[in-house]
Amino acid sequence: GINAEYMGTSTAFLCTSTFSHTKMSTQARIDTLKASADSYLQAKRYADIYRLCEDAELENYGFGNDSEHIYSVFIISAALIDDLVRAKFVWKRLSTDIKSRSNQLKSVFKLIELVWKKEYPSFYNASSQQFPPTIQPYIQALISHVRESTAGLIGQSYENISINNAASLLGLAGPAVVQYVQSLGWNVQETAGFIIPKPLSKQATRQETTFAHLSHLTQFITHLETA
């Protein structure tokens, strides 16, 4: 489900929607939406971003030249609340025209597909491409979210994991992966090349751990070890 934290903000936004239609130009409303989404991103209020975009879509703003940006934010925000199904439905609702001409939207949705398939190295590789400065903070938030969620799965399912395998799963290399896992309180045996994970606190990871998630992670690590 979506965080309850949004309820107050959602009510306020909906209550002002009539005012927006009568007193604000379309571009002013779009600019307000974009500024609000950016503010919510900084505060990690991802459910608020999703609801903001959803409300605007339902009110039929007509995003015009901002469609590419706003729908990129809309899709990413769904992934940030761990609702990849909704991210896919946002993509499906897009017109064939914008899907075909927007490389940015295609690249964003490709990231969602890779997260869905849990193809972590491919996800990190694809997310490293150059995105416009206005959308890059959302991409970085998605990278951090996927990394954090994956670390949560590793912490709950493995007594030890090789540094190389952890690097592939977390999208980090060399000293960076060691520094990251140490920040989680994990023990690193650098000489032996292993990491000893431990479960993260519930506050540190929001993704629900399921048998399917753990099974896929095990298969992926087995593939890395036999490759």
PDB file of C-alpha atoms in Angstrom, residues 84-85 155:
ATOM      1  CA  LEU A  84       6.105  -1.703  -9.886  1.00  0.00           C
ATOM      2  CA  VAL A  85       2.656  -2.758 -11.083  1.00  0.00           C
ATOM      3  CA  GLY A 155      21.137  -9.162   5.165  1.00  0.00           C
TER       4      GLY A 155
END
